[in-house]
Coordinates of C-alpha atoms and ligand atoms in Angstrom, one line a residue:
M1 CA 112.9 -122.9 -64.6
P2 CA 109.5 -122.7 -66.3
R3 CA 108.5 -119.0 -66.6
S4 CA 106.0 -117.0 -68.4
E5 CA 107.0 -113.5 -69.4
N6 CA 110.0 -113.9 -67.2
R7 CA 107.8 -114.8 -64.2
L8 CA 107.9 -117.9 -62.1
L9 CA 105.2 -120.5 -62.9
P10 CA 104.9 -122.8 -59.9
I11 CA 102.5 -125.1 -61.8
E12 CA 102.2 -125.9 -65.5
W13 CA 100.0 -128.1 -67.7
L14 CA 102.3 -130.0 -70.1
S15 CA 101.2 -131.5 -73.4
G16 CA 100.0 -135.1 -73.1
G17 CA 98.0 -134.6 -69.9
R18 CA 100.9 -134.1 -67.5
I19 CA 101.4 -131.5 -64.7
R20 CA 104.7 -130.1 -63.6
L21 CA 105.0 -128.3 -60.3
I22 CA 107.8 -126.9 -58.2
D23 CA 108.3 -128.8 -54.9
Q24 CA 108.0 -126.0 -52.4
T25 CA 109.2 -128.1 -49.4
R26 CA 112.7 -128.2 -51.0
L27 CA 113.1 -124.4 -51.6
P28 CA 115.2 -122.4 -51.5
Q29 CA 118.1 -124.9 -51.3
D30 CA 116.9 -127.1 -54.0
E31 CA 114.8 -126.1 -57.1
S32 CA 113.2 -129.4 -58.1
Y33 CA 110.1 -130.3 -60.0
L34 CA 107.5 -133.0 -59.7
E35 CA 105.9 -134.3 -62.9
T36 CA 102.8 -136.5 -62.8
S37 CA 99.7 -137.5 -64.7
D38 CA 98.0 -138.9 -61.6
Y39 CA 95.6 -136.7 -59.7
R40 CA 96.4 -138.6 -56.5
D41 CA 100.0 -137.3 -56.6
L42 CA 98.5 -133.8 -56.7
A43 CA 96.3 -134.5 -53.7
A44 CA 99.4 -135.7 -51.9
A45 CA 101.4 -132.7 -53.0
I46 CA 98.7 -130.4 -51.5
R47 CA 98.6 -132.4 -48.2
E48 CA 102.3 -132.4 -47.9
M49 CA 102.5 -128.7 -48.8
K50 CA 104.7 -129.2 -51.9
V51 CA 102.1 -126.9 -53.3
R52 CA 100.5 -124.4 -50.9
G53 CA 98.9 -121.0 -50.7
A54 CA 95.1 -120.7 -51.1
P55 CA 94.9 -119.6 -54.8
L56 CA 97.5 -122.2 -55.9
I57 CA 95.7 -125.0 -54.0
G58 CA 92.6 -124.1 -56.0
I59 CA 94.4 -124.0 -59.3
T60 CA 96.1 -127.4 -58.5
A61 CA 92.8 -129.0 -57.6
A62 CA 91.3 -127.8 -61.0
Y63 CA 94.3 -129.3 -62.9
A64 CA 93.9 -132.5 -60.7
L65 CA 90.3 -133.0 -61.8
A66 CA 91.4 -132.5 -65.5
L67 CA 93.9 -135.4 -64.9
A68 CA 91.3 -137.5 -63.2
A69 CA 89.1 -137.1 -66.3
H70 CA 91.8 -138.5 -68.5
E71 CA 91.9 -141.7 -66.6
G72 CA 88.8 -143.5 -67.6
G73 CA 89.2 -144.7 -71.2
D74 CA 85.9 -145.0 -72.9
A75 CA 83.7 -144.5 -69.9
G76 CA 80.2 -143.0 -70.3
K77 CA 79.3 -139.6 -69.0
D78 CA 77.7 -141.0 -65.7
E79 CA 80.8 -143.1 -65.0
L80 CA 83.0 -140.1 -65.7
M81 CA 81.0 -137.8 -63.3
S82 CA 81.2 -140.5 -60.6
R83 CA 85.0 -140.7 -61.0
L84 CA 85.3 -136.9 -60.9
R85 CA 83.2 -136.7 -57.7
T86 CA 85.3 -139.3 -56.0
A87 CA 88.5 -137.4 -57.0
A88 CA 86.9 -134.1 -55.9
E89 CA 86.2 -135.5 -52.4
E90 CA 89.7 -136.8 -52.0
L91 CA 91.1 -133.4 -53.1
R92 CA 88.6 -131.4 -50.9
A93 CA 89.8 -133.4 -47.8
T94 CA 93.4 -132.4 -48.3
R95 CA 93.4 -129.0 -46.6
P96 CA 90.2 -127.6 -45.0
T97 CA 90.8 -123.9 -44.5
A98 CA 91.5 -122.4 -48.0
V99 CA 88.1 -121.9 -49.6
N100 CA 89.7 -121.6 -53.1
L101 CA 90.0 -125.4 -53.0
A102 CA 86.2 -126.0 -52.8
W103 CA 85.6 -123.0 -55.1
A104 CA 87.8 -124.4 -57.9
L105 CA 86.4 -128.0 -57.5
E106 CA 82.8 -126.7 -57.8
R107 CA 83.6 -124.7 -60.9
A108 CA 85.3 -127.6 -62.5
L109 CA 82.5 -130.1 -61.7
A110 CA 79.9 -127.7 -63.0
V111 CA 81.8 -127.4 -66.3
A112 CA 82.0 -131.2 -66.6
E113 CA 78.4 -131.6 -65.8
A114 CA 77.4 -129.2 -68.5
A115 CA 79.3 -130.9 -71.2
A116 CA 77.4 -133.0 -73.7
D117 CA 79.6 -136.1 -73.7
P118 CA 82.7 -137.5 -72.0
D119 CA 85.2 -136.2 -74.6
S120 CA 83.9 -132.7 -74.5
A121 CA 83.9 -132.9 -70.6
I122 CA 87.6 -133.8 -70.7
D123 CA 88.4 -130.9 -73.0
A124 CA 86.2 -128.5 -70.9
L125 CA 87.9 -129.5 -67.7
E126 CA 91.4 -128.9 -69.1
A127 CA 90.2 -125.5 -70.5
E128 CA 88.6 -124.5 -67.2
A129 CA 91.7 -125.3 -65.2
R130 CA 93.8 -123.2 -67.5
R131 CA 91.2 -120.4 -67.4
I132 CA 91.2 -120.5 -63.5
H133 CA 95.0 -120.3 -63.6
E134 CA 95.2 -117.4 -66.0
A135 CA 92.3 -115.5 -64.3
E136 CA 94.1 -115.8 -60.9
I137 CA 97.3 -114.3 -62.4
A138 CA 95.3 -111.4 -64.0
A139 CA 93.4 -110.9 -60.7
N140 CA 96.7 -110.7 -58.8
Q141 CA 98.0 -108.0 -61.1
R142 CA 94.8 -105.9 -60.5
I143 CA 95.2 -106.5 -56.7
G144 CA 98.7 -105.3 -57.0
A145 CA 97.7 -102.1 -58.7
N146 CA 94.8 -101.5 -56.3
G147 CA 97.0 -102.0 -53.3
A148 CA 100.0 -100.0 -54.6
S149 CA 97.6 -97.0 -55.0
L150 CA 97.0 -97.0 -51.3
L151 CA 100.7 -96.7 -50.4
A152 CA 102.8 -93.6 -49.9
T153 CA 106.1 -93.2 -51.7
G154 CA 109.0 -94.6 -49.7
S155 CA 106.9 -97.2 -47.9
T156 CA 108.4 -100.1 -46.0
L157 CA 105.9 -103.1 -45.7
L158 CA 105.8 -106.0 -43.3
T159 CA 104.4 -109.3 -44.6
H160 CA 103.8 -112.7 -43.2
C161 CA 104.0 -116.2 -44.8
N162 CA 104.3 -116.4 -48.6
T163 CA 101.7 -114.8 -50.8
G164 CA 103.8 -114.5 -54.0
S165 CA 103.9 -116.4 -57.3
L166 CA 104.5 -119.6 -55.3
A167 CA 101.2 -119.2 -53.5
T168 CA 99.0 -118.0 -56.3
G169 CA 100.1 -119.4 -59.7
G170 CA 102.0 -116.2 -60.6
Y171 CA 102.7 -112.7 -59.3
G172 CA 101.0 -112.8 -55.8
T173 CA 98.4 -111.1 -53.6
A174 CA 100.2 -109.3 -50.7
L175 CA 103.5 -109.8 -52.4
G176 CA 101.9 -108.7 -55.7
I177 CA 101.2 -105.4 -54.0
A178 CA 104.9 -105.2 -53.0
R179 CA 105.8 -106.0 -56.6
A180 CA 103.4 -103.4 -58.0
A181 CA 104.6 -100.8 -55.5
R182 CA 108.2 -101.4 -56.4
E183 CA 107.4 -101.0 -60.1
V184 CA 105.9 -97.5 -59.5
G185 CA 108.7 -96.5 -57.2
K186 CA 106.8 -96.5 -54.0
L187 CA 108.4 -99.4 -52.2
E188 CA 111.5 -99.0 -50.1
R189 CA 111.8 -102.5 -48.4
V190 CA 109.8 -105.5 -47.2
Y191 CA 110.2 -106.9 -43.7
V192 CA 109.6 -110.7 -44.0
T193 CA 108.5 -112.7 -41.0
E194 CA 110.0 -116.2 -40.8
T195 CA 106.6 -117.8 -40.3
R196 CA 107.1 -120.7 -38.0
P197 CA 106.7 -123.6 -38.0
L198 CA 107.3 -124.2 -41.8
L199 CA 109.2 -121.0 -42.5
Q200 CA 107.3 -119.9 -45.7
G201 CA 108.6 -116.4 -45.1
A202 CA 112.2 -117.4 -44.6
R203 CA 112.3 -120.0 -47.3
L204 CA 109.9 -118.8 -50.0
T205 CA 109.2 -115.1 -49.7
T206 CA 112.8 -114.1 -49.4
W207 CA 113.6 -116.4 -52.4
E208 CA 111.0 -114.6 -54.5
L209 CA 112.0 -111.1 -53.4
Q210 CA 115.7 -111.9 -54.1
R211 CA 114.9 -113.1 -57.6
D212 CA 113.0 -109.9 -58.3
G213 CA 115.8 -107.7 -56.7
I214 CA 113.4 -106.2 -54.1
P215 CA 115.1 -105.2 -50.9
F216 CA 114.0 -107.2 -47.9
T217 CA 114.9 -107.9 -44.3
L218 CA 114.1 -111.2 -42.7
V219 CA 113.0 -111.1 -39.0
V220 CA 111.8 -113.7 -36.5
D221 CA 108.0 -113.6 -36.0
S222 CA 108.3 -112.1 -32.6
A223 CA 110.2 -109.0 -33.9
A224 CA 107.1 -107.5 -35.6
G225 CA 105.9 -105.6 -32.5
S226 CA 109.2 -103.9 -32.0
L227 CA 109.4 -102.9 -35.7
L228 CA 105.9 -101.5 -35.6
R229 CA 106.5 -99.6 -32.4
R230 CA 109.7 -98.1 -33.7
G231 CA 107.9 -96.7 -36.7
L232 CA 109.8 -98.8 -39.2
V233 CA 106.7 -100.1 -41.0
Q234 CA 104.2 -98.0 -43.0
A235 CA 101.8 -100.9 -43.7
V236 CA 101.3 -104.5 -42.8
V237 CA 100.1 -106.5 -45.9
V238 CA 99.0 -110.1 -45.7
G239 CA 97.0 -112.6 -47.8
A240 CA 94.1 -114.8 -46.8
D241 CA 93.0 -118.4 -46.9
R242 CA 89.3 -117.5 -46.5
I243 CA 87.4 -114.3 -45.8
A244 CA 84.0 -114.6 -44.2
A245 CA 81.1 -112.4 -45.4
N246 CA 81.6 -110.1 -42.5
G247 CA 85.2 -109.5 -43.3
D248 CA 86.8 -111.8 -40.7
V249 CA 90.0 -113.2 -42.1
A250 CA 91.5 -116.7 -41.8
N251 CA 95.2 -116.6 -42.6
K252 CA 98.5 -118.2 -41.6
I253 CA 98.9 -118.6 -37.8
G254 CA 100.4 -115.3 -36.4
T255 CA 98.4 -113.0 -38.6
Y256 CA 96.0 -112.0 -35.8
P257 CA 98.7 -110.8 -33.4
L258 CA 100.1 -108.7 -36.3
A259 CA 96.7 -107.1 -36.8
V260 CA 96.4 -106.3 -33.1
L261 CA 100.0 -104.9 -33.0
A262 CA 99.3 -102.8 -36.2
R263 CA 96.2 -101.3 -34.6
E264 CA 98.0 -100.6 -31.3
N265 CA 100.7 -98.7 -33.3
G266 CA 98.5 -96.8 -35.7
V267 CA 99.7 -98.8 -38.8
P268 CA 97.3 -99.8 -41.5
F269 CA 96.6 -103.6 -41.8
Y270 CA 95.7 -104.6 -45.3
V271 CA 94.5 -108.0 -46.5
A272 CA 95.0 -108.8 -50.2
A273 CA 93.0 -111.6 -51.7
P274 CA 91.1 -112.5 -54.9
I275 CA 87.3 -112.6 -54.8
S276 CA 87.6 -116.4 -55.0
T277 CA 88.9 -116.3 -51.4
I278 CA 85.8 -114.7 -50.1
D279 CA 83.3 -117.2 -48.7
F280 CA 79.9 -115.6 -48.9
N281 CA 78.4 -118.8 -47.4
T282 CA 80.3 -118.3 -44.2
S283 CA 79.0 -115.4 -42.2
R284 CA 81.7 -115.1 -39.6
G285 CA 85.3 -116.1 -39.0
D286 CA 84.4 -118.5 -36.1
E287 CA 82.7 -120.7 -38.6
I288 CA 85.8 -121.3 -40.7
P289 CA 87.5 -124.7 -40.1
I290 CA 91.1 -124.3 -38.9
E291 CA 93.5 -127.0 -40.0
E292 CA 95.4 -128.6 -37.2
R293 CA 98.7 -130.0 -38.5
S294 CA 101.2 -132.5 -37.0
P295 CA 102.9 -131.5 -33.7
I296 CA 106.1 -132.7 -35.3
E297 CA 106.2 -129.5 -37.3
V298 CA 106.5 -127.6 -34.0
T299 CA 108.9 -129.9 -32.1
T300 CA 111.4 -129.9 -35.0
L301 CA 113.1 -127.2 -37.1
A302 CA 114.2 -128.3 -40.5
G303 CA 114.0 -131.9 -39.4
V304 CA 116.0 -131.4 -36.2
E305 CA 114.3 -131.8 -32.8
T306 CA 114.2 -128.6 -30.8
T307 CA 112.7 -130.0 -27.6
M308 CA 112.9 -133.2 -25.5
G309 CA 111.1 -136.3 -26.7
G310 CA 107.4 -136.5 -25.6
A311 CA 106.8 -132.8 -25.4
T312 CA 103.2 -131.9 -26.1
A313 CA 102.7 -129.4 -28.9
A314 CA 99.7 -127.8 -30.7
N315 CA 99.9 -126.8 -34.4
P316 CA 96.9 -124.7 -35.6
A317 CA 98.0 -123.7 -39.1
F318 CA 95.7 -120.6 -39.3
D319 CA 94.1 -118.0 -37.1
I320 CA 91.1 -115.6 -37.4
T321 CA 91.6 -111.9 -37.5
P322 CA 88.3 -110.1 -36.7
S323 CA 87.4 -107.6 -39.3
A324 CA 87.5 -104.8 -36.8
Y325 CA 91.3 -105.0 -37.1
V326 CA 91.3 -104.9 -40.9
T327 CA 91.9 -101.5 -42.4
A328 CA 90.9 -102.6 -45.9
I329 CA 90.5 -105.8 -48.0
I330 CA 92.1 -105.3 -51.4
T331 CA 90.7 -107.4 -54.3
E332 CA 90.9 -107.4 -58.1
N333 CA 87.5 -105.7 -58.2
G334 CA 88.4 -102.9 -55.8
V335 CA 89.1 -102.1 -52.2
A336 CA 86.5 -102.9 -49.5
R337 CA 86.4 -101.2 -46.1
A338 CA 84.1 -101.5 -43.1
P339 CA 81.2 -102.3 -42.9
Y340 CA 82.4 -105.4 -44.8
E341 CA 79.1 -107.2 -45.3
A342 CA 78.0 -104.4 -47.7
S343 CA 81.3 -103.5 -49.2
L344 CA 82.4 -107.2 -50.0
A345 CA 78.9 -108.0 -51.5
G346 CA 79.3 -104.8 -53.6
L347 CA 82.7 -106.0 -54.9
L348 CA 81.1 -109.3 -55.9
R349 CA 78.7 -107.4 -58.2
E350 CA 81.5 -105.3 -59.8
E351 CA 82.6 -106.0 -63.3
A352 CA 85.5 -108.4 -63.2
P353 CA 86.9 -108.5 -66.7
S354 CA 89.8 -110.7 -65.8
R355 CA 87.9 -113.6 -64.2
G356 CA 86.0 -115.0 -67.1
Ligands
MRU1 O1 99.9 -123.1 -45.0 P1 100.1 -122.3 -46.3 O2 101.5 -122.0 -46.6 O3 99.3 -122.8 -47.5 O4 99.4 -120.9 -45.9 C1 99.4 -119.9 -46.8 C2 98.9 -118.6 -46.3 O5 98.5 -118.5 -45.2 C3 98.7 -117.5 -47.3 O6 98.8 -116.2 -46.6 C4 97.4 -117.5 -48.0 O7 97.1 -118.8 -48.5 C5 97.3 -116.5 -49.0 S1 98.3 -116.9 -50.4 C6 98.0 -115.7 -51.5

């Protein structure tokens, strides 16, 4: 297993312009890797959720553009830029909700544009993809420390979906807070929701926590209300795919009911995300595009049909949690609280030593 400092690396740039990534659709039963030098394979991997999680989707897109740059032989700069824009459009269309995808593509295109000639553009794209990857991991560690400082000793957390190394390139956002809290002796246990329909909680979060030796309990999504009402959870901590300028949060379907239940039961509801997940060009959550995925993901469980043929199903992959339900947004630059327009804009201006 590729690891850095004993940590899981879900994606890696190999020498000779190749990428290796762990196929997340096969975990936890099968730890297998996909290797490619073709950016189209990475676009397909994002679409098919072999790689997933907002920050990792952005990192993968940046590496994909670096691969696309290698394809052209002795092309001139204009031809290279046109090829990169075509690749960027294909990548941008893979999943619409996570803003990190567009953010990383814009950064990479700008770096290529600024390069003097094709060779330096190719080098610059590879360097930029690595920089984005390293900066995300460093940001995660700061998010972890900022989040852990908000928790009381002996806390049990509840989390949804997968926000760990597998979703971020290394360490994690919400799961990074669990890791950091465990390191300073504040974390008792993590309740992990299954996260239907694709079971990112049951398949991926439990796998990461088990590898780290962090105590967890897996529950069905609908158990969360009961746990909160019984006082078994001290904080709900989730990630985000996009945060609007007013603090509304798009995240995995089922996040919004968790926020409402947390409020109802007087439990803090924290959102952990890097600054790259905040979309200052989107003023409110209603403007965020929500990915609608195949109904087959709902009518089947691990490939087995769970309803009769022909049943109608809807499969929105994300929901919007209004900022009124969010106790705080934890970033690498600090912790934002309501009113979010001002506090998030303030964090953007903060010194961010880890983000290059
Ligand atoms: O559909 P997915 O698995 O890509 O959804 C992932 C989530 O909703 C995560 O909570 C979010 O991307 C944040 S990951 C740090």
